[in-house]
C-alpha atoms as one frame of an Amber mdcrd trajectory, in Angstrom:
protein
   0.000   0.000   0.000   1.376   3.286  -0.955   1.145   6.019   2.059   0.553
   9.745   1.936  -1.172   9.892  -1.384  -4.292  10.994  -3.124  -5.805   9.798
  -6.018  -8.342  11.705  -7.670 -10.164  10.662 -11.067 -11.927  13.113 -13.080
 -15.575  11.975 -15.165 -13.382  11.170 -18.291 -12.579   7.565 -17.065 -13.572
   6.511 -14.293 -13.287   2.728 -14.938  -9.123   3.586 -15.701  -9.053   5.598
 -11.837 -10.783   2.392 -10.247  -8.173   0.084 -12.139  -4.899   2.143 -10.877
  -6.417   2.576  -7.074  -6.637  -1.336  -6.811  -3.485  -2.279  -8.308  -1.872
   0.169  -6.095  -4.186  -0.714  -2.999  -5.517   2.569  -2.488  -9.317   4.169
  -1.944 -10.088   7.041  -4.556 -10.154  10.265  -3.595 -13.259  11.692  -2.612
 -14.795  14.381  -4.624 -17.615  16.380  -6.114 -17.139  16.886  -9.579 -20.265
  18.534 -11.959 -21.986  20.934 -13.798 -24.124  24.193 -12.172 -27.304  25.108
 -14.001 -25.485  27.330 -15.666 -23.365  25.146 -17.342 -20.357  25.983 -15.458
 -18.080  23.428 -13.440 -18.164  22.506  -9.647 -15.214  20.820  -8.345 -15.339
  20.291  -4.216 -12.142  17.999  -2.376 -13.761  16.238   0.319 -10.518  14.993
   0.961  -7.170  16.718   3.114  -4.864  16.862   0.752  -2.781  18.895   2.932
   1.129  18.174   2.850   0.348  14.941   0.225   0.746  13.854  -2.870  -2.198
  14.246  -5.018  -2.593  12.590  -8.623  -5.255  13.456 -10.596  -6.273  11.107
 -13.601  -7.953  12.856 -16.694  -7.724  11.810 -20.141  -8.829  14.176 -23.359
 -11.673  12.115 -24.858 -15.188  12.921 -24.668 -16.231  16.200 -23.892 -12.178
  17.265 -23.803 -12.955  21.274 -23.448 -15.055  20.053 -20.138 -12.477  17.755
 -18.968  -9.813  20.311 -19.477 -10.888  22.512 -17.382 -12.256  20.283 -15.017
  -8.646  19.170 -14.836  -7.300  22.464 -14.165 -10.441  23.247 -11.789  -9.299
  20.238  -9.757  -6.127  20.975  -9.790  -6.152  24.554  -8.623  -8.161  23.256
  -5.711  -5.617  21.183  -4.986  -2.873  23.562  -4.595  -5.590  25.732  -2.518
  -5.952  22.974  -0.284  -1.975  23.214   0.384  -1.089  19.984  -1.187   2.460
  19.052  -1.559   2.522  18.284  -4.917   0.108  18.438  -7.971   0.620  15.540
 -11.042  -1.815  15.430 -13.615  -1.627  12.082 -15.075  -3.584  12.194 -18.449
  -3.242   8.794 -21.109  -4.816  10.980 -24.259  -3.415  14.503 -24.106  -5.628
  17.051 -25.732  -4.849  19.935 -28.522  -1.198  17.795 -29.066  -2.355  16.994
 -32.460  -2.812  20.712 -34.107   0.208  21.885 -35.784   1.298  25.809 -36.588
   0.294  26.337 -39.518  -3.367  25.860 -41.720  -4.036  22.278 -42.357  -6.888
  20.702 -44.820  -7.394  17.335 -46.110  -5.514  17.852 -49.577  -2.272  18.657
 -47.265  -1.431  21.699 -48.449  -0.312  24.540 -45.602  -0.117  27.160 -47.724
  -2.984  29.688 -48.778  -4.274  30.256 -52.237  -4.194  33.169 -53.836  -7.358
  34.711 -55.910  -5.759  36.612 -58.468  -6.026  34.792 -61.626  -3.026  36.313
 -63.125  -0.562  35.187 -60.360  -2.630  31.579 -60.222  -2.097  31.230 -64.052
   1.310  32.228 -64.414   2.545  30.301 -60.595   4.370  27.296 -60.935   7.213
  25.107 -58.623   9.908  26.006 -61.136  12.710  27.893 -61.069  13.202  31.028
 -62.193  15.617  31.480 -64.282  15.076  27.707 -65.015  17.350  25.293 -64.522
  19.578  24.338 -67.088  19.077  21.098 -68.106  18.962  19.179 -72.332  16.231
  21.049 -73.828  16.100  24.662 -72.108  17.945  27.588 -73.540  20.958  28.869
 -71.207  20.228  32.142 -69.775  22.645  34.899 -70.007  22.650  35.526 -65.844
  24.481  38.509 -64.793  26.114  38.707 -67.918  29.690  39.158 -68.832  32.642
  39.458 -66.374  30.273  38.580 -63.309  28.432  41.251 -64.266  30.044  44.049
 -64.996  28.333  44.936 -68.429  24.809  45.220 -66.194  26.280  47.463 -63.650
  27.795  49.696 -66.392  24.758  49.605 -67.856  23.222  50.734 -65.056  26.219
  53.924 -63.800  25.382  55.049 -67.345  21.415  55.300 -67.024  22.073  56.884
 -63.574  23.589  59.534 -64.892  21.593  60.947 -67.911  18.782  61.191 -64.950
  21.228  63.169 -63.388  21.958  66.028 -66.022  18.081  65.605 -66.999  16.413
  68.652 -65.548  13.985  68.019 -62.579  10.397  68.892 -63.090   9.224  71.400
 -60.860   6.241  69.539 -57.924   5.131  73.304 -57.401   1.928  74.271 -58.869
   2.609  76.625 -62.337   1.456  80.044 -62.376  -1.538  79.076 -64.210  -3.390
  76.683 -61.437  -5.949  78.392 -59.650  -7.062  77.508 -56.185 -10.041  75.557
 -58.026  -7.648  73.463 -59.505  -5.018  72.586 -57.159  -5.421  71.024 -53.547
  -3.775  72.357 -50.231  -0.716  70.341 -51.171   0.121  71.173 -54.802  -1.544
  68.107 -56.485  -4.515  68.566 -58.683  -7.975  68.292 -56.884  -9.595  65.603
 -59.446  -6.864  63.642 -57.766  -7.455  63.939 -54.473  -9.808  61.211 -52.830
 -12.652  61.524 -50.908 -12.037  60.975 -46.825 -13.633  59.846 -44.042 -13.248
  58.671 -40.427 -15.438  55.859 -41.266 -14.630  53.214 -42.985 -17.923  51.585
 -43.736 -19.298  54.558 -45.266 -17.006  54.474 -48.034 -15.890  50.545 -48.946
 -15.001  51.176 -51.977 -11.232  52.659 -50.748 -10.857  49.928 -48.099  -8.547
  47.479 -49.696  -8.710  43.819 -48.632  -5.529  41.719 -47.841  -4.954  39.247
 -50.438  -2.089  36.848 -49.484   0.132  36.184 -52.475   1.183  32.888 -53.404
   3.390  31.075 -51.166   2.278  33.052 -48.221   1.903  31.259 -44.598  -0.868
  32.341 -43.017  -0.199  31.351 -39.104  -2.581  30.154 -36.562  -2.958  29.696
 -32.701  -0.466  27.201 -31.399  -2.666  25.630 -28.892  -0.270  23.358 -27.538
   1.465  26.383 -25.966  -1.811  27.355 -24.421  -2.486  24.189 -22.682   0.582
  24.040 -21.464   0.203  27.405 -20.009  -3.307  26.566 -18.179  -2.162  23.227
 -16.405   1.026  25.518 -15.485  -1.028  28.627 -14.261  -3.491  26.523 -12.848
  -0.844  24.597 -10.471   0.413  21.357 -11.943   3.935  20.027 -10.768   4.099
  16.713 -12.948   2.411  15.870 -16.131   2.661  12.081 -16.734   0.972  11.045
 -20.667   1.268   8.460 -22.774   1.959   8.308 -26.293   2.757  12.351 -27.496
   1.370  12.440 -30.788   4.520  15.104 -31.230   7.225  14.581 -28.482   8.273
  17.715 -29.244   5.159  18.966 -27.633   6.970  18.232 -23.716   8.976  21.393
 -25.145   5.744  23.713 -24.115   5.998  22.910 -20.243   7.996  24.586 -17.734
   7.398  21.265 -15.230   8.557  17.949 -15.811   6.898  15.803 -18.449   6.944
  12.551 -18.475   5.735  10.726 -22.058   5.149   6.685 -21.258   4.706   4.478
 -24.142   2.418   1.816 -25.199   5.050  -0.059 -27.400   5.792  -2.633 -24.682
   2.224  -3.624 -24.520   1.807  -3.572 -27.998   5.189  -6.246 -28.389   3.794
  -8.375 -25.894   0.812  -8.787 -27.606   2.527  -9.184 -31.226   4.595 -11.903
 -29.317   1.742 -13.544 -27.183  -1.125 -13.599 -30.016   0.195 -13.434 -33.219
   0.863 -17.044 -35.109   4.189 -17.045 -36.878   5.528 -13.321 -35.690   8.625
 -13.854 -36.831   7.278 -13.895 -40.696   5.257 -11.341 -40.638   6.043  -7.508
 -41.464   5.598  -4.209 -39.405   4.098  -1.166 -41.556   4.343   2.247 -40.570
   0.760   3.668 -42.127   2.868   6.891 -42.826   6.212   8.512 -42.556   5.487
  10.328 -39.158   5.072   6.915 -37.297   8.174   5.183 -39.194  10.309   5.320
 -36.060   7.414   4.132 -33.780   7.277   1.230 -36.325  11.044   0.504 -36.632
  11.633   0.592 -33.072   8.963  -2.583 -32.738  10.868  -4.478 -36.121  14.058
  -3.686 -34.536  13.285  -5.157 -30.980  11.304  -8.403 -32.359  13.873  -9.097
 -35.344  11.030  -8.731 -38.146  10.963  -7.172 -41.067   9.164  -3.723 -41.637
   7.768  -1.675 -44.197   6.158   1.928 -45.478   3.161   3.710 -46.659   3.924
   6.683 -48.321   1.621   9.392 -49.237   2.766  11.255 -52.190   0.974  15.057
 -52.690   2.710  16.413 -55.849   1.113  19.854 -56.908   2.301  20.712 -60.375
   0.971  23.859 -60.473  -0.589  26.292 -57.640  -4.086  26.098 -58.826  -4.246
  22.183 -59.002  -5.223  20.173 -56.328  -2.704  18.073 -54.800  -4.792  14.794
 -55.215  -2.642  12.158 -52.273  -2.035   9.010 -53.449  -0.238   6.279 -50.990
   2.357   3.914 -52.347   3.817   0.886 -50.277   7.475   0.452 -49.896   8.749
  -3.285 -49.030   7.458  -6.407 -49.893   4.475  -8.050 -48.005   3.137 -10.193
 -50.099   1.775 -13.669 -48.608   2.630 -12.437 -45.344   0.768 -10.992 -42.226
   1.117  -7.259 -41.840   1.027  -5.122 -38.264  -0.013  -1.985 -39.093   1.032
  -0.356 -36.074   0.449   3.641 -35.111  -0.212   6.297 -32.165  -3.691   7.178
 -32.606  -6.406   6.094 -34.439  -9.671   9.360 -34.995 -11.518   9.128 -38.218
  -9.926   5.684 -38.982  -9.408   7.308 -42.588  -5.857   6.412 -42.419  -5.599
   2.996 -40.616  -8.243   1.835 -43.512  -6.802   3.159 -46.331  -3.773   1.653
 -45.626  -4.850  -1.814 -45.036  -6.828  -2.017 -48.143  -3.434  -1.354 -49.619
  -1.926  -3.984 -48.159  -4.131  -6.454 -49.358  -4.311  -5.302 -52.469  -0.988
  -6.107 -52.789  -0.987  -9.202 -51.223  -1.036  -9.451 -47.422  -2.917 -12.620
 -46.457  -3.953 -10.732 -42.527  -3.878  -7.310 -41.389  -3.509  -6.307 -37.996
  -3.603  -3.145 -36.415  -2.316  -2.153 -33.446  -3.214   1.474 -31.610  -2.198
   3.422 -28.797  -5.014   5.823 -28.545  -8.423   4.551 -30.703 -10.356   7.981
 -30.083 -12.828   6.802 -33.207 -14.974   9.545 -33.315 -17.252  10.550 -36.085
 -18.228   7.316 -38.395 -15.003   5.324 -37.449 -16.752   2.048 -36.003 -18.517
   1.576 -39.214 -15.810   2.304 -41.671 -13.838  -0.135 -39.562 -16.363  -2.971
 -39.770 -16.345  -2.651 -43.617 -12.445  -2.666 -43.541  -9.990  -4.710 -44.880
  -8.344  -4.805 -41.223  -9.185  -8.662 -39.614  -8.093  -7.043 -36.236  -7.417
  -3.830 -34.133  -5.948  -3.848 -31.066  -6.111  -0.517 -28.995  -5.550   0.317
 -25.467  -8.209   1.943 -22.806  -6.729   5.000 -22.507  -9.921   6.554 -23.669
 -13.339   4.364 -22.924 -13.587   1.915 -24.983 -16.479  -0.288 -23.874 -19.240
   1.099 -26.555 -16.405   1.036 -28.975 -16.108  -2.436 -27.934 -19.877  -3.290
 -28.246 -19.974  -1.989 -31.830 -16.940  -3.152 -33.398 -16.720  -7.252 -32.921
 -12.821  -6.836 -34.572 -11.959  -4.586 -31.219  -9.788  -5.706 -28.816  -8.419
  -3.659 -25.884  -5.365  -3.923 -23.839  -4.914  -2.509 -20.198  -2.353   0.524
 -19.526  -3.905   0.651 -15.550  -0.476  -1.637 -14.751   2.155   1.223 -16.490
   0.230   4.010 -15.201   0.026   2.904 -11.544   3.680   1.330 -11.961   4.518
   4.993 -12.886   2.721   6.853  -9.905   4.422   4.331  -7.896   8.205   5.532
  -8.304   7.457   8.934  -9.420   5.698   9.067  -5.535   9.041   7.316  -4.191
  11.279   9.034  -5.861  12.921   6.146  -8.219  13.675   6.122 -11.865  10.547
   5.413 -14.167  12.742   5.213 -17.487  12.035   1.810 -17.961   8.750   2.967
 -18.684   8.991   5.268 -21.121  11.746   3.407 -22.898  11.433   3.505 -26.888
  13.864   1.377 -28.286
């Protein structure tokens, strides 16, 4: 039994908070968590939490604006109540999936631009082109590294200078009818006004030219700011979908992963392991992938999405192309998180398109939101395998193909020695 903690568990998953307070032989921590009439959030600590250790279980599924700031709610009560030491432990961390800049389904970060003579004329050459067999050479800077230019250029400089300079004054023959206050001609002069909507035919919009980056809110940094301000000493997670994310926290951040799990279960349930073949669904999960080949001595291979826009107006149509050899062989698609299923089904009617005899698919996070149950029914996949660190038992009810391993063990293993003091980096080890 561990002394001189608390365990709290918010109303994201409450099954995963009775699972860790068994293993580690504790009662949960008492609490009134819910909603006003209002809409607003009540948190009340029953609890003394005075001079202890407090962990507070949340995970970003659901209703994940709700359970945020539940979470922080909770854990500014906490620190209130003059606990030692705040950790929110959270399996699916919310808003680590958006990146900085615009994203749409066709890939493509950069806005377009609506004038047609820039969209006509815009392509991903070079300019001057490249020379290559067929394309004229170019004369550059021209001769001696160019010297004719700049000659060229001292000599235009200066005729303008011994040009005479026409007078800006207004001749003798302007009247005041026909000149402004400032020596320009009145027809010129435009119409003004201190507001704008009265005349919108001078207000200019912005139009971003080709190739610009329009920016968004980072709201990774923003998170990471609220569980800060709002008193957290220790985030524990599972499963970044960008590790670089852990970069946003001032506090320690500690990023467990599910690939030990996800080997024992390759090992443990998996006829014939050893022939089969790892695929990475895309190039972002490649290490994740690699890692697991590595470590069980299989082979692995690649889906690669290919977006190749010839010219700015086109749309870059994606088209995903398999690298390695998997025919007559069982293939473990294997990946971090799992939303629409778009991905995850895409690539495993790939794969036996081009000759996998089983597809398996093995998840960290299986959020399946939207229509993802159904589209993974009529998949080609014979078998996902996901953990619970979101609910999963209506995901379970609807999907016959779902199976769902328990993290409760790595989590409470983790609050364990991070509540000691020990080393948890066999838990979060990678490769």
């Amino acid at each position: 039994m561990v002394r001189n903690i608390v365990l709290l568990g918010g109303n994201s998953h409450p099954h995963l908070t009775e699972s860790v307070c068994n293993i580690l032989c504790i009662p949960p921590g008492d609490r009134i968590l819910g909603k006003f009439s209002g809409g607003e959030s009540r948190c009340e600590i029953k609890d003394s939490v005075r001079g202890k250790d407090v962990y507070i279980i949340q995970s970003g599924s659901g209703c994940v604006n709700d359970n945020l700031i539940d979470l922080c709610i909770m854990i500014s009560a906490c620190k209130t109540g003059s606990a030692k030491r705040v950790t929110a432990v959270i399996p699916l961390f919310p808003y680590s999936r958006q990146p900085d800049w615009p994203y749409n389904k066709t890939g493509a970060p950069l806005s377009k631009s609506s004038d047609a003579h820039f969209a006509k004329d815009y392509t991903f050459e070079s300019v001057p082109a490249t020379p290559r067999p067929g394309v004229p050479r170019t004369n550059g800077l021209g001769i001696a590294n160019g010297a004719h230019s700049l000659a060229e250029k001292l000599s235009k400089s200066v005729i303008a200078e011994d040009a005479p300079a026409e007078s800006s004054l207004p001749k003798r023959s302007d009247t005041l009818s026909s000149v402004g206050s400032n020596g320009r001609p009145a027809s010129s002069l435009t119409n003004f006004t201190t507001h704008d909507y009265e005349n919108p035919s001078s207000i200019s919009a912005f139009q971003p030219k080709p190739g610009y980056k329009q920016w968004v809110a980072q709201a990774g940094t923003l998170i990471a700011d609220l569980l800060t301000c709002a008193g957290a000493d220790h985030i524990i997670t599972m499963d970044l979908h960008d590790p670089q994310y852990q970069g946003f926290f001032d506090v320690p951040v500690d990023n467990l992963y599910g690939k030990p799990l996800l080997q024992n279960y390759i090992m443990k349930h998996i006829p014939d392991y050893k022939e089969a073949v790892v695929v990475s669904p895309d190039a972002g999960g490649a290490k994740r992938a690699t890692a697991i080949a590595d470590d069980l001595d299989i082979e692995f291979a690649l889906i690669h999405k290919e977006r190749r826009p010839i010219k700015f107006t086109e749309q870059r149509n994606a088209s995903m192309m398999l690298v390695g050899d998997i025919a007559d062989r069982v293939c473990i698609l294997v990946d971090d998180l799992a939303d629409t299923a778009n991905t995850i089904t895409r690539a495993a009617k790939l794969l036996k398109r081009e000759g996998a005899t089983r597809v398996y698919a093995l998840l960290t996070h299986g959020i399946f939101s939207g229509d993802a149950i159904p589209r993974l029914n009529a998949s080609a996949i014979d078998k996902i395998i996901v953990t619970n660190s979101v609910p999963q038992e209506e995901h379970r009810r609807l999907c016959p193909k779902l199976e769902v391993l328990d993290i409760a063990p790595v989590f409470a293993e983790a609050i364990r020695r991070v509540h000691h003091g020990e080393s948890i980096s066999r838990l979060f080890q990678h490769g």
